[in-house]
XYZ file of C-alpha atoms in Angstrom:
577
model
C -23.102 -135.654 48.843
C -25.109 -137.187 51.635
C -24.157 -140.536 53.081
C -27.307 -142.089 51.620
C -26.229 -141.003 48.136
C -22.785 -142.458 48.619
C -24.255 -145.729 49.783
C -26.547 -145.821 46.783
C -23.610 -145.384 44.459
C -21.832 -148.331 46.025
C -24.977 -150.431 46.008
C -25.329 -149.802 42.295
C -21.657 -150.628 41.935
C -22.146 -154.083 43.365
C -25.067 -154.825 41.050
C -23.511 -153.487 37.852
C -20.050 -154.895 38.270
C -20.257 -158.265 36.569
C -17.513 -160.838 36.962
C -13.857 -159.987 37.397
C -11.395 -161.259 34.819
C -8.609 -161.728 37.383
C -8.126 -161.494 41.101
C -6.003 -158.386 40.538
C -8.916 -156.325 39.236
C -10.885 -156.996 42.402
C -7.813 -156.165 44.467
C -7.335 -152.923 42.540
C -10.859 -151.781 43.311
C -10.548 -152.735 46.971
C -7.209 -150.914 47.139
C -8.605 -147.662 45.727
C -12.210 -147.776 46.924
C -11.721 -145.163 49.650
C -10.259 -142.709 47.134
C -13.111 -143.297 44.688
C -15.661 -142.880 47.450
C -14.093 -139.569 48.473
C -13.988 -138.356 44.860
C -17.656 -139.188 44.325
C -18.573 -137.357 47.521
C -16.478 -134.292 46.651
C -17.942 -134.080 43.159
C -21.399 -133.937 44.686
C -20.629 -131.531 47.532
C -18.253 -129.296 45.484
C -16.143 -128.883 48.628
C -12.342 -128.923 48.642
C -10.777 -132.282 47.890
C -7.499 -133.346 46.352
C -6.247 -136.903 46.132
C -2.725 -136.008 45.015
C -0.483 -133.586 46.880
C 0.473 -130.567 44.748
C 3.656 -129.779 46.661
C 6.855 -131.254 45.180
C 8.403 -131.073 48.640
C 10.770 -133.835 49.789
C 8.731 -133.941 52.996
C 5.775 -135.137 50.914
C 7.356 -137.327 48.259
C 10.673 -138.326 49.810
C 14.189 -136.943 49.666
C 15.188 -138.749 46.482
C 11.958 -138.441 44.488
C 12.849 -135.259 42.588
C 16.300 -136.466 41.572
C 14.998 -139.883 40.554
C 12.217 -138.325 38.489
C 14.618 -136.009 36.674
C 16.977 -138.911 35.999
C 14.098 -140.980 34.626
C 13.175 -138.121 32.282
C 16.774 -137.639 31.140
C 17.091 -141.366 30.411
C 14.493 -140.988 27.640
C 16.446 -138.239 25.854
C 18.151 -139.149 22.565
C 16.845 -142.702 22.791
C 14.067 -144.889 21.457
C 10.992 -144.911 23.686
C 9.949 -148.525 24.413
C 6.413 -148.558 23.059
C 4.944 -150.522 20.157
C 2.360 -149.018 17.836
C 0.402 -151.502 15.704
C 0.887 -150.691 12.038
C 3.895 -148.463 12.635
C 6.461 -147.783 9.939
C 9.728 -146.060 10.705
C 10.298 -143.576 13.499
C 9.886 -139.884 14.300
C 11.564 -137.479 16.706
C 9.796 -134.122 16.833
C 10.183 -132.518 20.279
C 12.238 -129.459 21.182
C 12.181 -127.958 24.654
C 11.146 -124.288 24.907
C 14.180 -124.130 27.200
C 16.429 -124.493 24.184
C 17.353 -128.104 23.394
C 16.079 -131.036 21.357
C 14.689 -133.926 23.371
C 15.693 -136.450 20.731
C 13.213 -139.076 21.925
C 12.422 -141.530 19.131
C 8.942 -143.005 18.683
C 7.386 -145.459 16.228
C 5.593 -143.570 13.463
C 1.930 -144.529 13.133
C 1.352 -145.428 9.497
C -1.181 -148.203 8.895
C -4.443 -146.826 10.310
C -6.313 -150.046 9.521
C -3.895 -152.094 11.628
C -3.874 -149.513 14.420
C -7.645 -149.388 14.780
C -8.032 -153.153 14.449
C -5.580 -153.668 17.276
C -7.269 -151.029 19.418
C -10.660 -152.651 19.031
C -9.449 -156.219 19.443
C -9.693 -156.298 23.235
C -12.896 -154.327 23.662
C -15.260 -157.270 24.144
C -13.344 -158.611 27.150
C -12.983 -155.066 28.506
C -16.736 -154.499 28.122
C -17.668 -157.826 29.660
C -15.453 -157.222 32.693
C -17.965 -154.614 33.866
C -17.595 -151.296 35.685
C -16.078 -152.888 38.817
C -13.075 -154.317 37.002
C -12.605 -151.363 34.680
C -12.757 -148.820 37.498
C -10.227 -150.761 39.566
C -7.802 -150.972 36.650
C -8.087 -147.269 35.797
C -7.602 -146.231 39.417
C -4.479 -148.382 39.539
C -3.217 -146.625 36.402
C -3.681 -143.250 38.092
C -1.852 -144.524 41.161
C 1.140 -145.594 39.091
C 1.174 -142.343 37.145
C 1.308 -140.597 40.504
C 4.340 -142.689 41.410
C 6.061 -141.197 38.332
C 4.885 -137.629 38.924
C 8.376 -136.075 38.990
C 9.291 -137.806 35.740
C 6.044 -136.541 34.209
C 6.652 -133.023 35.535
C 10.009 -132.864 33.769
C 8.443 -134.197 30.580
C 5.664 -131.606 30.741
C 8.122 -128.793 31.518
C 10.307 -129.544 28.530
C 7.514 -130.054 26.018
C 5.105 -127.300 27.083
C 7.471 -124.676 28.488
C 5.750 -124.566 31.862
C 8.030 -123.773 34.785
C 8.833 -126.870 36.836
C 6.508 -126.219 39.781
C 3.609 -125.472 37.462
C 4.432 -128.574 35.425
C 4.416 -130.624 38.611
C 1.090 -129.166 39.718
C -0.864 -128.701 36.466
C 0.837 -131.513 34.570
C 0.951 -133.929 37.488
C -1.102 -133.530 40.666
C -3.923 -131.404 39.253
C -4.113 -133.457 36.061
C -4.460 -136.585 38.190
C -7.245 -134.938 40.172
C -9.078 -134.044 36.960
C -8.655 -137.607 35.716
C -9.975 -139.005 39.000
C -12.874 -136.568 38.817
C -13.800 -137.893 35.368
C -13.593 -141.473 36.644
C -15.796 -140.596 39.628
C -18.439 -139.047 37.370
C -18.272 -142.038 35.025
C -18.618 -144.356 38.000
C -21.808 -142.642 39.143
C -23.282 -142.684 35.641
C -22.366 -146.334 34.955
C -23.786 -147.525 38.267
C -26.960 -145.467 38.135
C -28.806 -148.430 36.594
C -28.772 -151.816 38.385
C -27.186 -154.815 36.723
C -30.489 -156.710 36.830
C -34.082 -156.254 37.985
C -37.262 -158.285 38.276
C -40.255 -156.578 36.672
C -43.733 -157.776 37.650
C -47.012 -156.341 36.391
C -50.033 -157.369 38.472
C -53.283 -158.566 36.898
C -55.466 -161.605 36.322
C -52.505 -163.111 34.532
C -49.465 -161.520 36.201
C -46.518 -160.725 33.959
C -43.084 -161.291 35.356
C -39.788 -160.656 33.635
C -36.128 -160.571 34.502
C -34.238 -157.715 32.899
C -30.492 -157.323 32.538
C -28.791 -153.967 31.877
C -25.241 -153.780 30.520
C -22.985 -150.762 30.072
C -21.815 -150.899 26.458
C -19.002 -148.709 25.081
C -19.421 -146.552 21.993
C -16.299 -147.799 20.179
C -12.742 -146.581 19.733
C -11.985 -143.191 21.281
C -9.454 -140.750 19.854
C -7.654 -138.300 22.156
C -5.901 -135.473 20.302
C -3.306 -133.956 22.627
C -2.277 -130.312 22.807
C 1.137 -128.680 23.165
C 0.533 -126.501 26.235
C -1.171 -128.926 28.639
C -0.508 -132.425 27.295
C -1.692 -134.295 30.407
C -4.184 -131.900 32.034
C -6.204 -131.578 28.843
C -5.876 -135.211 27.706
C -6.334 -137.306 30.823
C -9.998 -136.495 31.601
C -11.191 -137.676 28.182
C -8.738 -140.561 28.006
C -9.773 -142.067 31.330
C -13.472 -141.232 30.974
C -13.481 -143.185 27.707
C -11.366 -146.052 29.029
C -13.323 -146.623 32.233
C -16.617 -146.683 30.316
C -15.345 -149.560 28.170
C -13.859 -147.891 25.100
C -10.435 -148.459 23.604
C -8.381 -145.268 23.294
C -5.962 -144.121 20.605
C -3.774 -141.320 21.975
C -2.513 -138.930 19.268
C -0.129 -136.464 20.927
C 0.818 -133.053 19.608
C 4.137 -133.586 17.774
C 5.844 -131.127 20.133
C 4.524 -132.772 23.307
C 4.716 -136.538 22.895
C 6.713 -137.721 25.903
C 4.138 -137.018 28.672
C 1.522 -139.015 26.778
C 3.980 -141.732 25.789
C 4.677 -142.275 29.491
C 0.909 -142.280 30.078
C 0.339 -144.970 27.445
C 3.219 -147.008 28.802
C 1.645 -147.073 32.264
C -1.812 -147.846 30.868
C -0.499 -150.804 28.895
C 1.495 -152.104 31.846
C -1.540 -152.206 34.141
C -3.928 -153.523 31.486
C -1.601 -156.406 30.719
C -1.108 -157.231 34.404
C -4.870 -157.328 34.868
C -5.322 -159.760 31.987
C -6.600 -157.342 29.337
C -5.296 -156.477 25.883
C -2.567 -153.853 26.234
C -3.611 -152.299 22.921
C -6.790 -151.012 24.543
C -4.632 -147.890 24.870
C -2.290 -147.149 21.970
C 0.091 -144.325 21.070
C -0.116 -142.838 17.574
C 2.827 -140.501 16.932
C 3.158 -138.620 13.675
C 5.359 -136.344 11.682
C 3.645 -132.923 11.638
C 3.030 -133.284 7.900
C 1.095 -136.537 8.337
C -2.199 -134.916 9.449
C -2.951 -138.132 11.314
C -5.624 -136.631 13.566
C -7.800 -135.731 10.586
C -7.414 -139.228 9.129
C -8.270 -140.993 12.378
C -11.115 -138.680 13.373
C -13.366 -139.604 10.444
C -12.823 -143.366 10.553
C -16.051 -145.302 11.179
C -14.461 -147.221 14.067
C -13.839 -143.971 15.955
C -16.919 -143.073 17.989
C -15.452 -140.547 20.440
C -13.066 -137.658 19.837
C -11.499 -135.409 22.493
C -9.728 -132.313 21.189
C -8.085 -129.237 22.678
C -6.671 -126.612 20.350
C -7.435 -123.905 17.832
C -10.774 -123.056 16.294
C -10.025 -124.077 12.730
C -9.414 -127.779 13.393
C -11.965 -127.889 16.211
C -14.641 -126.580 13.851
C -13.490 -129.057 11.203
C -13.856 -131.953 13.627
C -17.354 -130.902 14.632
C -18.377 -130.652 10.978
C -16.680 -133.750 9.581
C -16.379 -136.366 12.360
C -20.130 -136.912 12.231
C -19.888 -140.621 13.121
C -18.449 -139.694 16.518
C -19.345 -137.749 19.630
C -16.853 -134.877 19.527
C -15.718 -133.023 22.645
C -13.873 -129.800 21.822
C -12.150 -127.062 23.753
C -11.222 -124.257 21.374
C -10.221 -120.600 21.464
C -12.137 -117.824 23.192
C -11.748 -114.284 24.457
C -11.573 -114.349 28.234
C -12.852 -111.113 29.706
C -12.471 -108.913 32.780
C -14.930 -106.080 33.472
C -13.507 -103.456 35.844
C -16.017 -101.050 37.360
C -14.466 -100.220 40.739
C -12.427 -101.845 43.471
C -11.899 -101.645 47.203
C -8.184 -102.490 46.900
C -6.452 -101.134 43.817
C -3.020 -102.636 44.508
C -4.463 -106.088 45.215
C -6.550 -105.972 42.041
C -3.537 -104.957 39.954
C -1.421 -107.706 41.522
C -4.102 -110.313 40.858
C -4.441 -109.250 37.230
C -0.662 -109.072 36.753
C -0.224 -112.596 38.097
C -3.011 -113.867 35.837
C -1.461 -112.238 32.752
C 2.040 -113.505 33.587
C 1.278 -117.080 34.686
C 2.831 -119.399 32.062
C 3.228 -116.346 29.802
C -0.524 -116.176 29.199
C -0.413 -119.514 27.350
C -3.502 -120.857 29.094
C -6.993 -121.276 27.694
C -8.230 -119.599 30.885
C -5.873 -116.586 30.847
C -7.627 -113.189 30.735
C -7.232 -111.121 27.586
C -9.865 -108.366 27.305
C -10.179 -105.882 30.180
C -13.129 -103.509 29.723
C -13.133 -100.362 31.859
C -14.626 -96.856 31.590
C -12.534 -94.321 29.692
C -13.305 -91.825 32.461
C -11.700 -94.113 35.015
C -12.680 -96.435 37.868
C -13.359 -95.667 41.510
C -10.746 -97.154 43.858
C -9.533 -96.836 47.431
C -6.758 -94.655 45.981
C -9.003 -92.307 44.008
C -10.179 -92.436 40.397
C -7.826 -94.362 38.093
C -7.823 -93.891 34.310
C -7.075 -96.829 31.975
C -3.476 -95.611 31.669
C -3.179 -95.492 35.464
C -4.637 -98.985 35.749
C -2.001 -100.160 33.275
C 0.655 -98.421 35.376
C -0.654 -100.208 38.477
C -0.412 -103.564 36.717
C 3.067 -102.673 35.483
C 4.113 -101.916 39.052
C 2.870 -105.362 40.052
C 4.843 -106.852 37.143
C 7.904 -105.172 38.613
C 7.463 -107.037 41.882
C 6.588 -110.333 40.216
C 8.960 -110.266 37.264
C 11.640 -107.698 38.073
C 14.193 -110.352 39.022
C 14.877 -112.742 36.123
C 15.529 -115.745 38.358
C 12.134 -115.301 40.034
C 10.391 -114.303 36.808
C 11.144 -117.540 34.976
C 9.466 -119.567 37.727
C 6.204 -117.782 36.920
C 6.561 -117.188 33.173
C 8.055 -120.485 32.059
C 9.028 -120.583 28.375
C 7.278 -119.525 25.169
C 5.857 -122.693 23.695
C 6.191 -121.926 19.958
C 7.035 -119.315 17.340
C 3.364 -118.470 16.796
C 3.171 -116.979 20.288
C 6.234 -114.834 19.598
C 4.803 -113.642 16.291
C 1.546 -112.546 17.932
C 3.457 -110.830 20.724
C 5.672 -108.954 18.259
C 2.678 -107.832 16.191
C 0.535 -106.723 19.141
C 2.133 -103.316 19.519
C 0.806 -102.167 16.153
C -2.805 -102.746 17.206
C -3.063 -99.966 19.791
C -1.272 -97.894 22.407
C 1.489 -99.801 24.175
C 0.874 -99.182 27.872
C 3.344 -101.858 28.988
C 5.977 -103.277 26.662
C 7.179 -106.870 26.746
C 10.793 -107.611 27.576
C 13.131 -110.547 27.115
C 14.063 -112.472 30.249
C 17.307 -114.425 30.598
C 16.857 -117.835 32.169
C 19.589 -118.520 34.759
C 19.677 -122.256 34.033
C 18.806 -122.474 30.331
C 20.658 -119.852 28.289
C 18.726 -120.680 25.101
C 15.261 -120.562 26.686
C 12.692 -118.253 25.108
C 11.138 -116.182 27.903
C 9.074 -112.992 27.549
C 7.012 -110.803 29.884
C 3.445 -109.767 28.959
C 2.525 -106.652 27.037
C -0.548 -104.494 27.736
C -2.143 -102.692 24.799
C -4.675 -99.877 25.073
C -7.704 -100.069 22.775
C -11.117 -98.461 22.449
C -14.520 -100.084 22.177
C -14.399 -99.483 18.414
C -11.369 -101.773 17.953
C -13.498 -104.888 17.579
C -11.304 -106.273 14.814
C -8.546 -106.632 17.396
C -10.139 -107.727 20.652
C -12.855 -110.025 19.307
C -10.210 -112.597 18.328
C -8.092 -114.611 20.724
C -4.445 -113.485 20.805
C -3.031 -116.570 22.490
C -0.014 -115.686 24.587
C 1.227 -112.801 26.757
C -0.970 -110.051 25.281
C -3.662 -108.216 27.248
C -5.963 -105.460 26.027
C -7.238 -102.595 28.197
C -10.355 -101.506 26.314
C -11.802 -98.081 27.109
C -15.600 -97.923 27.063
C -18.249 -95.253 27.614
C -19.010 -96.809 30.993
C -19.662 -100.059 32.841
C -22.989 -100.641 31.061
C -21.190 -100.715 27.711
C -18.431 -102.873 29.199
C -20.989 -105.471 30.277
C -22.811 -105.322 26.941
C -19.538 -105.862 25.065
C -18.642 -108.728 27.371
C -21.976 -110.435 26.755
C -22.054 -110.064 22.972
C -18.372 -110.880 22.443
C -18.526 -114.091 24.450
C -21.797 -115.151 22.858
C -20.233 -114.727 19.431
C -16.661 -115.886 20.046
C -16.684 -117.833 23.314
C -14.713 -117.678 26.544
C -13.487 -120.090 29.197
C -13.398 -117.519 32.009
C -14.811 -114.134 32.979
C -14.125 -111.821 35.887
C -15.549 -108.631 37.388
C -14.281 -106.038 39.831
C -16.908 -103.819 41.431
C -17.939 -102.511 44.818
C -21.541 -102.218 43.568
C -23.979 -105.049 44.250
C -26.025 -103.865 41.266
C -23.057 -104.188 38.902
C -22.220 -107.630 40.268
C -25.836 -108.617 39.626
C -25.640 -107.326 36.047
C -22.473 -109.310 35.444
C -23.956 -112.473 36.866
C -26.890 -112.170 34.476
C -24.591 -111.410 31.558
C -22.391 -114.404 32.402
C -25.446 -116.662 32.460
C -26.564 -115.238 29.123
C -23.108 -115.851 27.672
C -22.712 -119.275 29.303
C -19.357 -118.600 30.963
C -18.044 -119.074 34.512
C -17.648 -115.828 36.473
C -15.158 -114.821 39.179
C -15.954 -111.818 41.362
C -13.475 -109.434 43.019
C -10.466 -111.753 43.133
C -7.999 -109.905 45.349
C -6.144 -112.687 47.135
C -4.466 -115.963 46.256
C -7.109 -117.258 43.831
C -6.730 -116.289 40.158
C -9.225 -116.386 37.313
C -7.099 -118.726 35.195
C -6.937 -121.431 37.859
C -9.643 -124.003 38.557
C -10.013 -126.641 41.249
C -10.979 -130.215 40.402
C -14.097 -131.588 42.083
C -15.382 -128.030 42.645
C -14.868 -125.780 39.603
C -16.230 -126.773 36.227
C -13.702 -126.128 33.445
C -15.698 -124.781 30.532
C -19.455 -124.947 30.319
C -20.264 -126.203 26.840
C -22.630 -123.220 26.632
C -20.573 -120.889 24.421
C -18.379 -121.319 21.319
C -15.123 -121.810 23.254
C -16.031 -125.378 24.273
C -18.873 -127.799 23.640
C -18.221 -129.770 26.846
C -17.207 -129.298 30.471
C -14.585 -130.867 32.726
C -16.343 -132.536 34.415
C -20.074 -133.088 34.455
C -22.442 -135.955 33.808
C -22.818 -135.105 30.122
C -19.059 -135.345 29.647
C -18.961 -138.999 30.669
C -22.472 -140.348 30.011
C -22.136 -139.818 26.256
C -19.280 -142.313 26.182
C -21.425 -145.409 26.742
C -24.939 -146.752 26.350
C -26.995 -149.121 28.495
C -28.290 -152.117 26.542
C -30.913 -154.383 28.084
C -32.055 -157.958 27.631
C -35.230 -159.448 29.151
C -36.932 -162.814 29.576
C -40.139 -164.181 31.016
C -39.888 -165.911 34.359
C -42.480 -167.874 36.321
């Protein structure tokens, strides 16, 4: 972003802000203005930027930070979490760590939906009238305080999602904060695009002169439906995009991953109350799995925004039934790799092996379908058949996962029994090139840890590879050649969606074909990843997560459409002399 654009954004900011409700809101914005400015600039330039350090090193966060964060997490175990839910009745405790123990955290059970939604909407007028200045300052302060609890959050994410600790710290803490800040930066730009007021004068024999006022108005109550695998990373962008644009937010966590979002709500309520706003602008709605609370809340007339990450069935249901709301969904897809040739066979195999193994393939961006010619691919080590490619990946698995103590830091834990069931059934679908094995965790004897399996298929096995097999299962699909591989990639993603795509080729012509196919399919493409960047990772402020252009997701983290739909600009006007 050029300096003139940055200045314009701040100029708009000063016009649109309105009055502050307390001195603290003005102080919050002043405190965090430099960070917001940098985030706005990075979102425009797409250059590297991170506001929150991803290294859990004592040199970064202090010698005692890790121990204090773990102790804070452990203090919640087998105890009642101190949060009030309007309309609650009784309690629930539903979380079990994939590392083999019950968390035992007790939460109020959301019961009276009328009372919950009434409380959520009760403070919206004051929140709206405070204006973008006050709201942005408050939300940035919330992010700052969440960052102060990043080690506590990392432990909570680890033991609800099964991510290894470092990944939980990065994806569940630092990177999730960056994505949240990115959403706030985009919302800031969109809210301040229109000035707070303007004088309109039409010349003529009898000049017409009017004063016009433009106010950012929220849509209503927002519902955030959390997921089990990435409870913060997938929830925070929608939560804070809705909150900063003036909406109240009801946070409905996945029953197996409540604690990270309970901590989030606690911090939100703390800062809102300090700033003089209604703490119930953000509320926690915890359920028993049998309650089906998300479906009940999603169709309520008060709910005008829904953010959802999860499977196709409920995502499709939301899109069809929550017609009173703007629904943002991220659902299942079949992420694809097309292999034509490579200049570095070992590096390619290592990159693919890491991508398959990272968090046991339990990522919406993890690759699944690998299309390659049955006759083999050209490499720096000669022609490699599909079986030899599988052997190359298996060799890379040996280096990455051969030692159990190292393996668990990459694999993490299996998040639920459904992943295990799909893994166990995968072998019957084709030729088992690489079998999965059980890994023993050195610190958690009851942890459920598995390595990925690689299954050989043919292009005719559409009944297998056209569906997402969420978890550590990858398919090597033999085709008649790269042209068929690209055609299958295009048609499969158009029909079933994908969050990521990748290609390996030394041919400029093939790369060009894949770029066109990716544009046709509406999916982000990675080309010849051989180093330390992997297809299932994305960088805030630079990479868009999802496109909204194929069935896997109807929105993107983060673009203007993702935030601008969460508010409207309402004007008033009057004649002036």
